[in-house]
Amino acid sequence: MRDFSIDHSALALNTASLGHNLDGHGAGWEPERIIDACAARGFGSIVFWRREIGTRAIAIGERARAAGLSVAGLCRTPFLVGTQAIDKAMVLDEAKASIDMAAGLGAAVLTIVVGGVHPGTKGTAESLKIVADRVAALAPYAAERNVKLALEPLNPVYAGNRSCLTTMRDAVDICDAVDAPNLGIAVDVYHVWWDNDLDTQLQRAGKHRIFGYHLCDWLADTSDVLLDRGMMGDGVADLKALRKSVEGAGYAGPCEVEIFSANTWWKRDPGEVLDVMVDRFRTVC
Amino acid sequence: MRDFSIDHSALALNTASLGHNLDGHGAGWEPERIIDACAARGFGSIVFWRREIGTRAIAIGERARAAGLSVAGLCRTPFLVGTQAIDKAMVLDEAKASIDMAAGLGAAVLTIVVGGVHPGTKGTAESLKIVADRVAALAPYAAERNVKLALEPLNPVYAGNRSCLTTMRDAVDICDAVDAPNLGIAVDVYHVWWDNDLDTQLQRAGKHRIFGYHLCDWLADTSDVLLDRGMMGDGVADLKALRKSVEGAGYAGPCEVEIFSANTWWKRDPGEVLDVMVDRFRTVC
């Protein structure tokens, strides 16, 4: 395993951790200010959300690289299935727009959150087949633009309306079925920390299909399943064991801190939050 | 698969579905009234909670059988691990008291909800080893009293503080490790509906280790992960496929309706709720 205590250049910020500057959350920092704050603290890369980019993808990407940061990723495609994704042509068009944005930004990876159970079906299996079909339609378009697509399984609590994809096992199954060189998976501690089958599935995925590792912690007595994620070290996820599995399967890329935390971290000064991240990354991850 | 449209004698009520008569929920029906209401509607069995039984286990069990119902189960042991279960001797004593109550009631099965991540550990794997150790200590005591112990995996959203046991895979692993003839698993739709590995794990468990099948539905846009369960047919779980897996693995026992629903079903008249259960059981389960 890499030794982060002496080198935190693998640390990446997912800008969601600073509150998105939406809905009254966050300190109102523009992408440029966030880039500079990360660069000053030795972060190696950054991950943006589409809402922050607007029409400025190329400029923001260049600005990040000029500051010494790589753009590790962009969040995210629209839902590919579920009640918001009934019209296949419309979904694919919007997904292609997100691929275009990732390409403009120079983002290495575009994350896919697949959406919930598709109308007219029950359970998750049928929806996952539709996901595979739609991902297969998008992968070549993304490949032409040098964008990798990362399927991210979410915690099963979201299976109804956000992600019928809940396990790494199902994600690797889709990768196998679609079999595109730029399709892989993203591993998010929040979503998979409980899964004792994870190590086996990451071995199945292999180093060429693990496109991201997202850090936070699961608070034992979490008060909200969307906006109460913990800072690394404050929860019950076994962060060392999870990284051992991810790196054991060959992953050596960025470790992206993604903490949705309306009542704790989003209320703090962004600079302080970034300082805490660096400290925790070097000590408990 | 059994045909419930012509015979609903497999239908069991878990009394939680009527609101427990606690915290302002429920219509205040005593166990005797619930027993009579179930018997009148052709339910085959009933499952109680310890809080409803008090010191009247023997009398309530006899009353249920006199009305033509079997007592399919009792909910539940105390947590075996987690912050509320640090003192092993105390935990085992309280668990044995719950076994005694199940024996007095003549309940076929005592459900085990294992508790969250144990203090001093991270992740779920270490906690599950402690669960296995404590279950192994309880199984002979239960066997002497003719009580089966059913490990119930809960939805991973509860892994921090209610159940570090989140998958049927982990549950069957514990059954294999402990290897007691009266130790098995309970399958609850709410907790496992998203798991595409379920069928494989139920085959592993086999007919002699599946001790219960719990019905409800997962509402796609659920508003609360504890008290907003859906009535069968109102959600996105594939109930037919789940029962096919359970029965395909050899299970032919009661199907127990367990719906925690503070804002919908607990506000309705218990008699009406039971009528709806019968109808849904015969049509969509």
Coordinates of C-alpha atoms in Angstrom, one line a residue:
Chain A
M1 CA 0.0 0.0 0.0
R2 CA 1.1 3.5 -0.7
D3 CA 2.3 5.5 2.3
F4 CA 0.2 8.7 2.5
S5 CA 1.8 9.8 5.7
I6 CA 4.8 11.1 3.7
D7 CA 3.1 12.0 0.4
H8 CA -0.5 13.1 -0.1
S9 CA -0.3 13.8 -3.8
A10 CA -2.9 11.1 -4.3
L11 CA -5.4 13.2 -2.4
A12 CA -8.2 14.6 -4.6
L13 CA -11.0 17.0 -3.6
N14 CA -14.5 16.3 -4.8
T15 CA -16.0 19.7 -4.7
A16 CA -19.3 18.4 -3.2
S17 CA -17.3 18.3 0.1
L18 CA -17.4 22.1 0.2
G19 CA -21.2 22.2 -0.1
H20 CA -21.7 22.9 -3.8
N21 CA -22.6 26.6 -2.9
L22 CA -26.2 25.6 -3.4
D23 CA -29.3 25.6 -1.3
G24 CA -27.7 27.8 1.3
H25 CA -24.7 25.4 1.8
G26 CA -21.1 26.2 1.2
A27 CA -19.1 29.4 1.4
G28 CA -19.7 30.6 -2.1
W29 CA -16.2 29.8 -3.4
E30 CA -15.9 29.7 -7.2
P31 CA -14.0 26.9 -8.9
E32 CA -10.9 29.0 -9.3
R33 CA -10.7 29.7 -5.6
I34 CA -11.2 26.1 -4.8
I35 CA -8.5 25.1 -7.3
D36 CA -6.0 27.5 -5.7
A37 CA -6.9 26.4 -2.1
C38 CA -6.3 22.7 -3.1
A39 CA -3.1 23.4 -5.0
A40 CA -1.7 25.4 -2.0
R41 CA -2.3 22.4 0.2
G42 CA -0.7 19.8 -2.1
F43 CA -3.8 18.1 -3.3
G44 CA -3.0 16.2 -6.5
S45 CA -6.3 16.5 -8.3
I46 CA -9.9 17.7 -8.2
V47 CA -13.3 16.5 -9.2
F48 CA -16.1 18.8 -10.2
W49 CA -19.8 18.6 -10.6
R50 CA -21.6 19.7 -13.8
R51 CA -23.6 22.4 -12.0
E52 CA -20.3 24.2 -11.2
I53 CA -19.0 24.1 -14.7
G54 CA -21.7 25.6 -16.9
T55 CA -20.2 26.6 -20.2
R56 CA -16.7 27.1 -18.8
A57 CA -15.4 23.5 -19.0
I58 CA -12.3 24.2 -21.1
A59 CA -11.2 27.3 -19.1
I60 CA -11.7 25.6 -15.7
G61 CA -9.8 22.5 -16.8
E62 CA -6.9 24.6 -18.0
R63 CA -7.0 26.7 -14.9
A64 CA -6.8 23.5 -12.7
R65 CA -3.8 22.1 -14.7
A66 CA -2.0 25.5 -14.6
A67 CA -2.3 25.3 -10.8
G68 CA -0.7 21.9 -10.8
L69 CA -3.9 19.8 -10.4
S70 CA -5.2 17.1 -12.6
V71 CA -8.9 16.9 -13.2
A72 CA -9.6 13.4 -11.9
G73 CA -13.3 13.3 -12.7
L74 CA -16.6 14.9 -13.4
C75 CA -19.9 14.1 -11.5
R76 CA -22.0 12.8 -13.3
T77 CA -24.2 11.5 -16.1
P78 CA -27.9 11.9 -15.7
F79 CA -29.8 8.8 -14.4
L80 CA -29.9 6.2 -17.2
V81 CA -32.9 4.4 -15.8
G82 CA -35.8 5.1 -13.5
T83 CA -38.8 7.4 -13.5
Q84 CA -36.6 10.4 -14.7
A85 CA -35.2 8.4 -17.5
I86 CA -38.0 7.0 -19.5
D87 CA -37.2 8.5 -22.9
K88 CA -34.1 6.6 -24.0
A89 CA -33.1 9.1 -26.8
M90 CA -33.4 12.0 -24.4
V91 CA -31.3 10.2 -21.7
L92 CA -28.6 9.4 -24.2
D93 CA -28.5 12.9 -25.5
E94 CA -28.1 14.3 -22.0
A95 CA -25.5 11.7 -21.1
K96 CA -23.5 12.6 -24.3
A97 CA -23.6 16.2 -23.2
S98 CA -22.1 15.2 -19.9
I99 CA -19.4 13.3 -21.8
D100 CA -18.7 16.4 -23.9
M101 CA -18.3 18.4 -20.7
A102 CA -15.9 15.8 -19.2
A103 CA -13.9 16.0 -22.5
G104 CA -13.8 19.8 -22.5
L105 CA -12.7 19.8 -18.9
G106 CA -10.0 17.2 -19.6
A107 CA -11.5 15.0 -16.8
A108 CA -10.2 11.5 -16.8
V109 CA -13.4 9.9 -15.6
L110 CA -17.1 10.6 -15.8
T111 CA -19.1 8.9 -13.0
I112 CA -22.3 7.1 -13.7
V113 CA -25.0 7.0 -11.1
V114 CA -27.5 4.8 -12.8
G115 CA -30.9 5.8 -11.4
G116 CA -33.6 3.7 -9.6
V117 CA -35.9 0.9 -10.6
H118 CA -37.2 1.5 -14.1
P119 CA -41.0 2.0 -14.5
G120 CA -42.9 -1.1 -15.4
T121 CA -40.3 -3.4 -13.7
K122 CA -39.8 -4.8 -10.2
G123 CA -36.6 -5.6 -8.4
T124 CA -33.3 -4.4 -9.7
A125 CA -32.3 -7.1 -12.3
E126 CA -34.4 -5.8 -15.2
S127 CA -33.3 -2.2 -14.6
L128 CA -29.7 -3.3 -14.6
K129 CA -30.2 -4.9 -18.1
I130 CA -31.5 -1.5 -19.3
V131 CA -28.5 0.2 -17.7
A132 CA -26.1 -2.2 -19.6
D133 CA -27.9 -1.5 -22.9
R134 CA -27.6 2.3 -22.4
V135 CA -24.0 2.2 -21.2
A136 CA -23.1 0.1 -24.2
A137 CA -24.6 2.9 -26.4
L138 CA -22.5 5.6 -24.7
A139 CA -19.2 3.9 -24.3
P140 CA -17.9 4.3 -27.9
Y141 CA -19.0 8.0 -27.8
A142 CA -17.0 8.5 -24.6
A143 CA -14.0 6.5 -26.0
E144 CA -13.8 8.8 -29.0
R145 CA -13.5 11.7 -26.6
N146 CA -11.0 10.0 -24.3
V147 CA -13.4 9.8 -21.4
K148 CA -13.6 6.8 -19.1
L149 CA -17.0 5.8 -17.7
A150 CA -17.2 4.7 -14.1
L151 CA -20.2 2.8 -12.8
E152 CA -20.6 3.6 -9.1
P153 CA -22.8 1.3 -7.0
L154 CA -24.6 3.2 -4.3
N155 CA -25.7 2.0 -0.9
P156 CA -28.8 -0.3 -1.2
V157 CA -30.8 2.3 0.6
Y158 CA -30.9 4.2 -2.6
A159 CA -32.0 1.3 -4.8
G160 CA -35.6 2.5 -5.3
N161 CA -35.0 5.9 -6.8
R162 CA -31.3 6.7 -7.2
S163 CA -29.3 3.6 -8.1
C164 CA -30.6 0.1 -8.8
L165 CA -26.9 -0.7 -9.0
T166 CA -26.0 -1.5 -5.4
T167 CA -23.1 -3.9 -5.3
M168 CA -19.7 -4.1 -6.9
R169 CA -20.7 -7.6 -8.0
D170 CA -23.5 -6.2 -10.2
A171 CA -21.2 -3.4 -11.5
V172 CA -18.6 -5.8 -12.6
D173 CA -21.3 -8.0 -14.2
I174 CA -22.3 -5.0 -16.3
C175 CA -18.6 -4.3 -17.2
D176 CA -18.3 -7.9 -18.3
A177 CA -21.5 -7.7 -20.3
V178 CA -20.7 -4.5 -22.1
D179 CA -17.0 -5.2 -22.5
A180 CA -15.8 -1.7 -23.5
P181 CA -12.2 -0.8 -22.7
N182 CA -13.2 2.6 -21.2
L183 CA -15.9 1.2 -18.9
G184 CA -15.1 0.4 -15.3
I185 CA -16.1 1.0 -11.7
A186 CA -15.8 3.6 -9.0
V187 CA -15.5 2.5 -5.3
D188 CA -17.1 4.8 -2.8
V189 CA -16.5 4.0 0.9
Y190 CA -19.9 5.3 1.8
H191 CA -21.7 2.9 -0.4
V192 CA -19.6 -0.3 -0.1
W193 CA -18.0 -0.3 3.4
W194 CA -20.4 -3.0 4.7
D195 CA -19.8 -5.4 1.8
N196 CA -17.6 -8.4 2.7
D197 CA -17.7 -9.5 -0.9
L198 CA -16.0 -6.4 -2.1
D199 CA -12.4 -7.7 -2.1
T200 CA -13.4 -10.6 -4.4
Q201 CA -15.3 -8.3 -6.7
L202 CA -12.4 -5.9 -7.0
Q203 CA -10.1 -8.7 -7.9
R204 CA -12.6 -9.6 -10.6
A205 CA -12.6 -6.0 -11.8
G206 CA -8.9 -5.8 -12.0
K207 CA -6.6 -2.8 -12.2
H208 CA -7.7 -1.8 -15.7
R209 CA -11.3 -1.4 -14.6
I210 CA -11.0 0.5 -11.3
F211 CA -11.4 4.1 -12.2
G212 CA -11.9 5.8 -8.8
Y213 CA -11.7 5.5 -5.1
H214 CA -13.9 7.8 -3.1
L215 CA -13.3 8.6 0.6
C216 CA -15.4 9.6 3.5
D217 CA -16.6 7.7 6.5
W218 CA -19.9 6.0 7.7
L219 CA -21.1 7.6 10.9
A220 CA -22.4 4.8 13.2
D221 CA -25.5 6.8 14.2
T222 CA -25.9 8.7 10.9
S223 CA -28.9 11.1 11.0
D224 CA -29.5 11.3 7.2
V225 CA -28.6 8.9 4.4
L226 CA -27.9 11.7 2.0
L227 CA -26.3 14.6 3.7
D228 CA -24.7 13.2 6.9
R229 CA -21.5 11.6 5.7
G230 CA -18.5 11.6 8.0
M231 CA -14.9 12.8 7.7
M232 CA -12.4 10.0 7.4
G233 CA -11.7 8.6 10.9
D234 CA -15.0 9.8 12.5
G235 CA -17.0 6.7 11.5
V236 CA -17.0 2.9 11.4
A237 CA -15.7 2.1 7.9
D238 CA -12.5 0.2 7.9
L239 CA -10.6 2.6 5.7
K240 CA -7.3 0.8 5.8
A241 CA -8.9 -2.5 4.8
L242 CA -10.9 -0.9 2.0
R243 CA -7.8 0.7 0.5
K244 CA -5.9 -2.5 0.9
S245 CA -8.6 -4.2 -1.2
V246 CA -8.6 -1.4 -3.8
E247 CA -4.8 -1.2 -4.1
G248 CA -4.5 -5.0 -3.9
A249 CA -6.6 -5.1 -7.1
G250 CA -4.1 -2.8 -8.7
Y251 CA -5.5 0.7 -8.3
A252 CA -2.9 3.4 -7.9
G253 CA -4.9 6.5 -8.8
P254 CA -6.4 9.5 -6.9
C255 CA -8.3 9.1 -3.6
E256 CA -11.2 11.5 -3.8
V257 CA -12.8 12.9 -0.7
E258 CA -16.5 13.3 -1.2
I259 CA -18.4 14.3 1.9
F260 CA -22.0 15.5 1.8
S261 CA -22.5 17.0 5.2
A262 CA -25.1 19.7 5.6
N263 CA -24.9 20.1 9.3
T264 CA -21.2 19.6 10.0
W265 CA -18.6 20.1 7.3
W266 CA -20.6 22.3 5.0
K267 CA -20.9 24.8 7.8
R268 CA -17.2 25.1 8.3
D269 CA -14.8 27.4 6.5
P270 CA -13.7 25.6 3.3
G271 CA -10.0 26.2 4.0
E272 CA -10.3 24.5 7.4
V273 CA -12.2 21.6 5.9
L274 CA -9.4 21.1 3.4
D275 CA -6.8 21.3 6.2
V276 CA -8.7 18.6 8.1
M277 CA -8.8 16.4 4.9
V278 CA -5.1 16.6 4.4
D279 CA -4.5 15.7 8.1
R280 CA -6.9 12.8 8.1
F281 CA -5.7 11.5 4.7
R282 CA -2.1 11.3 6.0
T283 CA -3.1 9.6 9.3
V284 CA -6.2 7.4 9.0
C285 CA -6.8 6.5 5.3
Chain B
M1 CA -44.6 -22.2 -5.9
R2 CA -47.6 -22.4 -3.6
D3 CA -50.8 -20.8 -4.9
F4 CA -51.9 -18.2 -2.4
S5 CA -54.8 -17.0 -4.5
I6 CA -56.8 -20.0 -3.3
D7 CA -55.3 -20.6 0.1
H8 CA -53.8 -18.0 2.4
S9 CA -53.2 -20.3 5.4
A10 CA -49.5 -19.5 5.0
L11 CA -50.1 -15.9 5.9
A12 CA -48.8 -14.8 9.2
L13 CA -49.1 -11.4 11.0
N14 CA -46.1 -9.8 12.6
T15 CA -47.8 -7.7 15.2
A16 CA -45.5 -4.7 14.5
S17 CA -47.7 -4.2 11.4
L18 CA -50.4 -2.9 13.7
G19 CA -48.2 -0.3 15.3
H20 CA -47.1 -2.0 18.5
N21 CA -49.5 0.2 20.5
L22 CA -46.5 2.2 21.5
D23 CA -45.4 5.8 21.1
G24 CA -48.9 6.9 20.1
H25 CA -49.0 4.3 17.2
G26 CA -51.6 1.6 16.8
A27 CA -55.2 1.2 18.0
G28 CA -54.4 -0.2 21.4
W29 CA -55.4 -3.8 20.6
E30 CA -54.3 -6.4 23.1
P31 CA -52.7 -9.6 21.9
E32 CA -56.0 -11.5 22.4
R33 CA -57.9 -9.1 20.2
I34 CA -55.3 -9.4 17.5
I35 CA -55.3 -13.2 17.7
D36 CA -59.1 -13.3 17.2
A37 CA -58.9 -10.8 14.3
C38 CA -56.3 -12.9 12.5
A39 CA -58.1 -16.2 13.2
A40 CA -61.3 -14.7 11.8
R41 CA -59.6 -13.8 8.6
G42 CA -57.9 -17.1 8.0
F43 CA -54.3 -16.2 9.0
G44 CA -52.4 -19.3 9.7
S45 CA -50.0 -17.9 12.3
I46 CA -48.7 -14.9 14.3
V47 CA -45.5 -13.4 15.4
F48 CA -45.2 -11.3 18.6
W49 CA -42.7 -8.9 20.0
R50 CA -41.3 -9.3 23.5
R51 CA -42.7 -6.0 24.6
E52 CA -46.2 -7.3 24.1
I53 CA -45.8 -10.5 26.0
G54 CA -44.4 -9.4 29.4
T55 CA -44.9 -12.3 31.8
R56 CA -47.9 -13.8 29.9
A57 CA -46.0 -16.0 27.4
I58 CA -47.6 -19.3 28.2
A59 CA -51.1 -17.9 28.3
I60 CA -50.8 -15.9 25.1
G61 CA -49.3 -18.9 23.3
E62 CA -52.1 -21.2 24.4
R63 CA -54.7 -18.5 23.4
A64 CA -53.2 -18.3 19.9
R65 CA -53.3 -22.0 19.4
A66 CA -56.8 -22.3 20.8
A67 CA -57.9 -19.8 18.1
G68 CA -56.3 -22.0 15.5
L69 CA -53.1 -20.0 15.0
S70 CA -49.6 -21.2 15.4
V71 CA -47.0 -18.9 16.9
A72 CA -44.5 -18.7 14.1
G73 CA -42.0 -16.5 15.9
L74 CA -40.9 -14.0 18.5
C75 CA -39.0 -10.8 17.9
R76 CA -36.3 -10.7 19.0
T77 CA -33.0 -11.2 20.9
P78 CA -31.2 -8.2 22.2
F79 CA -28.4 -6.9 20.1
L80 CA -25.4 -9.3 20.4
V81 CA -22.8 -6.8 19.4
G82 CA -22.4 -3.0 19.2
T83 CA -22.3 -0.2 21.7
Q84 CA -25.3 -1.6 23.6
A85 CA -23.7 -5.1 23.8
I86 CA -20.3 -4.6 25.3
D87 CA -20.8 -6.9 28.4
K88 CA -20.8 -10.4 27.0
A89 CA -22.3 -12.1 30.1
M90 CA -25.1 -9.5 30.3
V91 CA -25.9 -9.9 26.6
L92 CA -26.0 -13.7 26.8
D93 CA -28.2 -13.6 29.9
E94 CA -30.7 -11.3 28.2
A95 CA -30.6 -13.4 25.1
K96 CA -31.3 -16.5 27.1
A97 CA -34.3 -14.7 28.7
S98 CA -35.6 -14.1 25.2
I99 CA -35.1 -17.8 24.4
D100 CA -37.1 -18.6 27.5
M101 CA -39.9 -16.4 26.4
A102 CA -40.0 -18.0 23.0
A103 CA -40.1 -21.4 24.6
G104 CA -43.0 -20.3 26.9
L105 CA -44.9 -18.9 24.0
G106 CA -44.3 -22.0 22.0
A107 CA -42.8 -19.9 19.2
A108 CA -41.0 -21.9 16.6
V109 CA -38.4 -19.3 15.8
L110 CA -36.6 -16.5 17.7
T111 CA -35.3 -13.8 15.4
I112 CA -31.8 -12.4 15.9
V113 CA -31.0 -8.8 15.0
V114 CA -27.3 -8.8 15.7
G115 CA -26.5 -5.1 16.4
G116 CA -24.1 -2.7 14.9
V117 CA -20.3 -2.4 14.6
H118 CA -18.7 -3.4 17.9
P119 CA -16.7 -0.8 19.8
G120 CA -13.0 -0.9 19.1
T121 CA -13.5 -2.4 15.6
K122 CA -14.0 -1.0 12.1
G123 CA -16.0 -2.4 9.3
T124 CA -18.3 -5.4 9.8
A125 CA -16.0 -8.4 9.6
E126 CA -14.7 -8.3 13.1
S127 CA -18.1 -7.7 14.6
L128 CA -19.5 -10.7 12.7
K129 CA -16.9 -12.9 14.3
I130 CA -18.1 -11.8 17.7
V131 CA -21.7 -12.5 16.6
A132 CA -20.7 -16.0 15.6
D133 CA -19.0 -16.6 18.9
R134 CA -22.1 -15.4 20.9
V135 CA -24.6 -17.2 18.7
A136 CA -22.5 -20.4 19.2
A137 CA -22.9 -19.9 23.0
L138 CA -26.7 -19.5 22.7
A139 CA -27.6 -22.2 20.2
P140 CA -27.4 -25.2 22.6
Y141 CA -29.5 -23.4 25.2
A142 CA -32.1 -22.7 22.6
A143 CA -32.0 -26.2 21.2
E144 CA -32.7 -27.6 24.7
R145 CA -35.9 -25.5 24.7
N146 CA -36.9 -26.4 21.2
V147 CA -36.4 -22.9 19.8
K148 CA -34.8 -22.2 16.4
L149 CA -32.6 -19.1 16.1
A150 CA -32.9 -17.1 12.8
L151 CA -30.2 -14.7 11.8
E152 CA -31.8 -11.8 10.0
P153 CA -29.6 -9.7 7.7
L154 CA -30.8 -6.1 7.7
N155 CA -30.5 -3.5 4.9
P156 CA -26.9 -2.1 4.8
V157 CA -28.2 1.3 5.8
Y158 CA -28.4 -0.1 9.3
A159 CA -24.9 -1.6 9.4
G160 CA -23.5 1.1 11.7
N161 CA -25.8 0.8 14.7
R162 CA -28.4 -2.0 14.2
S163 CA -27.0 -4.8 12.2
C164 CA -23.5 -5.4 11.0
L165 CA -25.1 -8.4 9.3
T166 CA -26.3 -7.1 6.0
T167 CA -26.2 -9.9 3.5
M168 CA -27.5 -13.4 3.3
R169 CA -24.0 -14.4 2.2
D170 CA -22.6 -13.3 5.6
A171 CA -25.6 -14.9 7.4
V172 CA -25.0 -18.3 5.8
D173 CA -21.3 -17.9 6.5
I174 CA -22.1 -17.6 10.2
C175 CA -24.4 -20.6 10.0
D176 CA -21.6 -22.6 8.4
A177 CA -19.1 -21.5 11.1
V178 CA -21.4 -22.2 14.1
D179 CA -22.9 -25.3 12.6
A180 CA -25.8 -25.8 15.0
P181 CA -28.9 -27.7 13.8
N182 CA -31.2 -25.0 15.2
L183 CA -29.4 -22.0 13.6
G184 CA -30.7 -20.6 10.3
I185 CA -31.7 -17.5 8.6
A186 CA -34.7 -15.2 8.1
V187 CA -35.4 -13.6 4.7
D188 CA -37.0 -10.1 4.9
V189 CA -38.0 -8.5 1.7
Y190 CA -37.3 -5.0 3.0
H191 CA -33.7 -5.9 3.7
V192 CA -32.7 -8.1 0.8
W193 CA -34.9 -7.1 -2.2
W194 CA -32.0 -5.4 -4.0
D195 CA -29.6 -8.3 -3.6
N196 CA -29.0 -10.2 -6.9
D197 CA -26.9 -12.7 -5.0
L198 CA -29.8 -13.8 -2.9
D199 CA -30.9 -16.8 -4.9
T200 CA -27.4 -18.3 -4.8
Q201 CA -27.1 -17.7 -1.0
L202 CA -30.6 -19.3 -0.3
Q203 CA -29.5 -22.3 -2.3
R204 CA -26.4 -22.4 0.0
A205 CA -28.6 -22.1 3.1
G206 CA -30.9 -24.9 2.0
K207 CA -34.4 -25.8 3.2
H208 CA -33.3 -26.9 6.7
R209 CA -31.8 -23.5 7.5
I210 CA -34.4 -21.1 6.1
F211 CA -36.6 -20.3 9.2
G212 CA -38.7 -17.4 8.0
Y213 CA -39.9 -15.2 5.1
H214 CA -41.0 -11.7 5.9
L215 CA -43.2 -9.6 3.6
C216 CA -43.7 -6.0 3.0
D217 CA -42.6 -3.8 0.0
W218 CA -39.9 -1.2 -0.6
L219 CA -41.4 2.1 -1.5
A220 CA -39.4 3.7 -4.4
D221 CA -39.4 7.1 -2.8
T222 CA -39.3 6.0 0.8
S223 CA -39.3 8.9 3.3
D224 CA -37.9 7.0 6.3
V225 CA -35.7 4.0 6.5
L226 CA -37.3 2.7 9.7
L227 CA -40.9 3.6 9.7
D228 CA -42.0 3.9 6.1
R229 CA -42.3 0.3 4.8
G230 CA -44.8 -0.3 2.1
M231 CA -47.7 -2.8 1.8
M232 CA -47.1 -5.6 -0.6
G233 CA -47.7 -4.4 -4.1
D234 CA -47.1 -0.7 -3.4
G235 CA -43.4 -0.7 -3.9
V236 CA -40.6 -1.9 -6.2
A237 CA -39.6 -5.2 -4.7
D238 CA -40.1 -8.2 -7.0
L239 CA -42.2 -10.2 -4.6
K240 CA -42.9 -13.1 -6.9
A241 CA -39.2 -13.5 -7.8
L242 CA -38.2 -13.3 -4.1
R243 CA -40.7 -16.0 -3.1
K244 CA -39.6 -18.1 -6.0
S245 CA -36.1 -18.0 -4.7
V246 CA -37.2 -18.7 -1.1
E247 CA -39.4 -21.6 -2.1
G248 CA -37.0 -22.8 -4.7
A249 CA -34.5 -23.3 -1.9
G250 CA -37.1 -25.5 -0.1
Y251 CA -38.9 -23.1 2.2
A252 CA -42.6 -24.0 2.7
G253 CA -43.3 -22.1 6.0
P254 CA -45.2 -19.0 7.0
C255 CA -45.0 -15.7 5.2
E256 CA -45.0 -13.1 7.8
V257 CA -46.2 -9.6 7.0
E258 CA -44.0 -7.0 8.9
I259 CA -44.8 -3.4 8.0
F260 CA -43.5 -0.6 10.1
S261 CA -45.4 2.4 8.8
A262 CA -45.9 5.3 11.1
N263 CA -47.7 7.6 8.7
T264 CA -49.8 5.2 6.6
W265 CA -50.7 1.7 7.9
W266 CA -50.3 2.4 11.6
K267 CA -52.9 5.2 11.3
R268 CA -55.5 2.9 9.8
D269 CA -58.0 0.7 11.6
P270 CA -56.2 -2.7 12.4
G271 CA -59.1 -4.7 11.0
E272 CA -58.9 -2.9 7.7
V273 CA -55.1 -3.3 7.6
L274 CA -55.6 -7.1 8.1
D275 CA -58.2 -7.2 5.3
V276 CA -55.8 -5.4 2.9
M277 CA -53.0 -7.9 3.9
V278 CA -55.2 -10.8 3.0
D279 CA -56.1 -9.3 -0.3
R280 CA -52.6 -8.4 -1.2
F281 CA -51.2 -11.7 -0.1
R282 CA -53.7 -13.6 -2.4
T283 CA -52.9 -11.3 -5.4
V284 CA -49.4 -9.9 -5.5
C285 CA -47.2 -12.0 -3.3

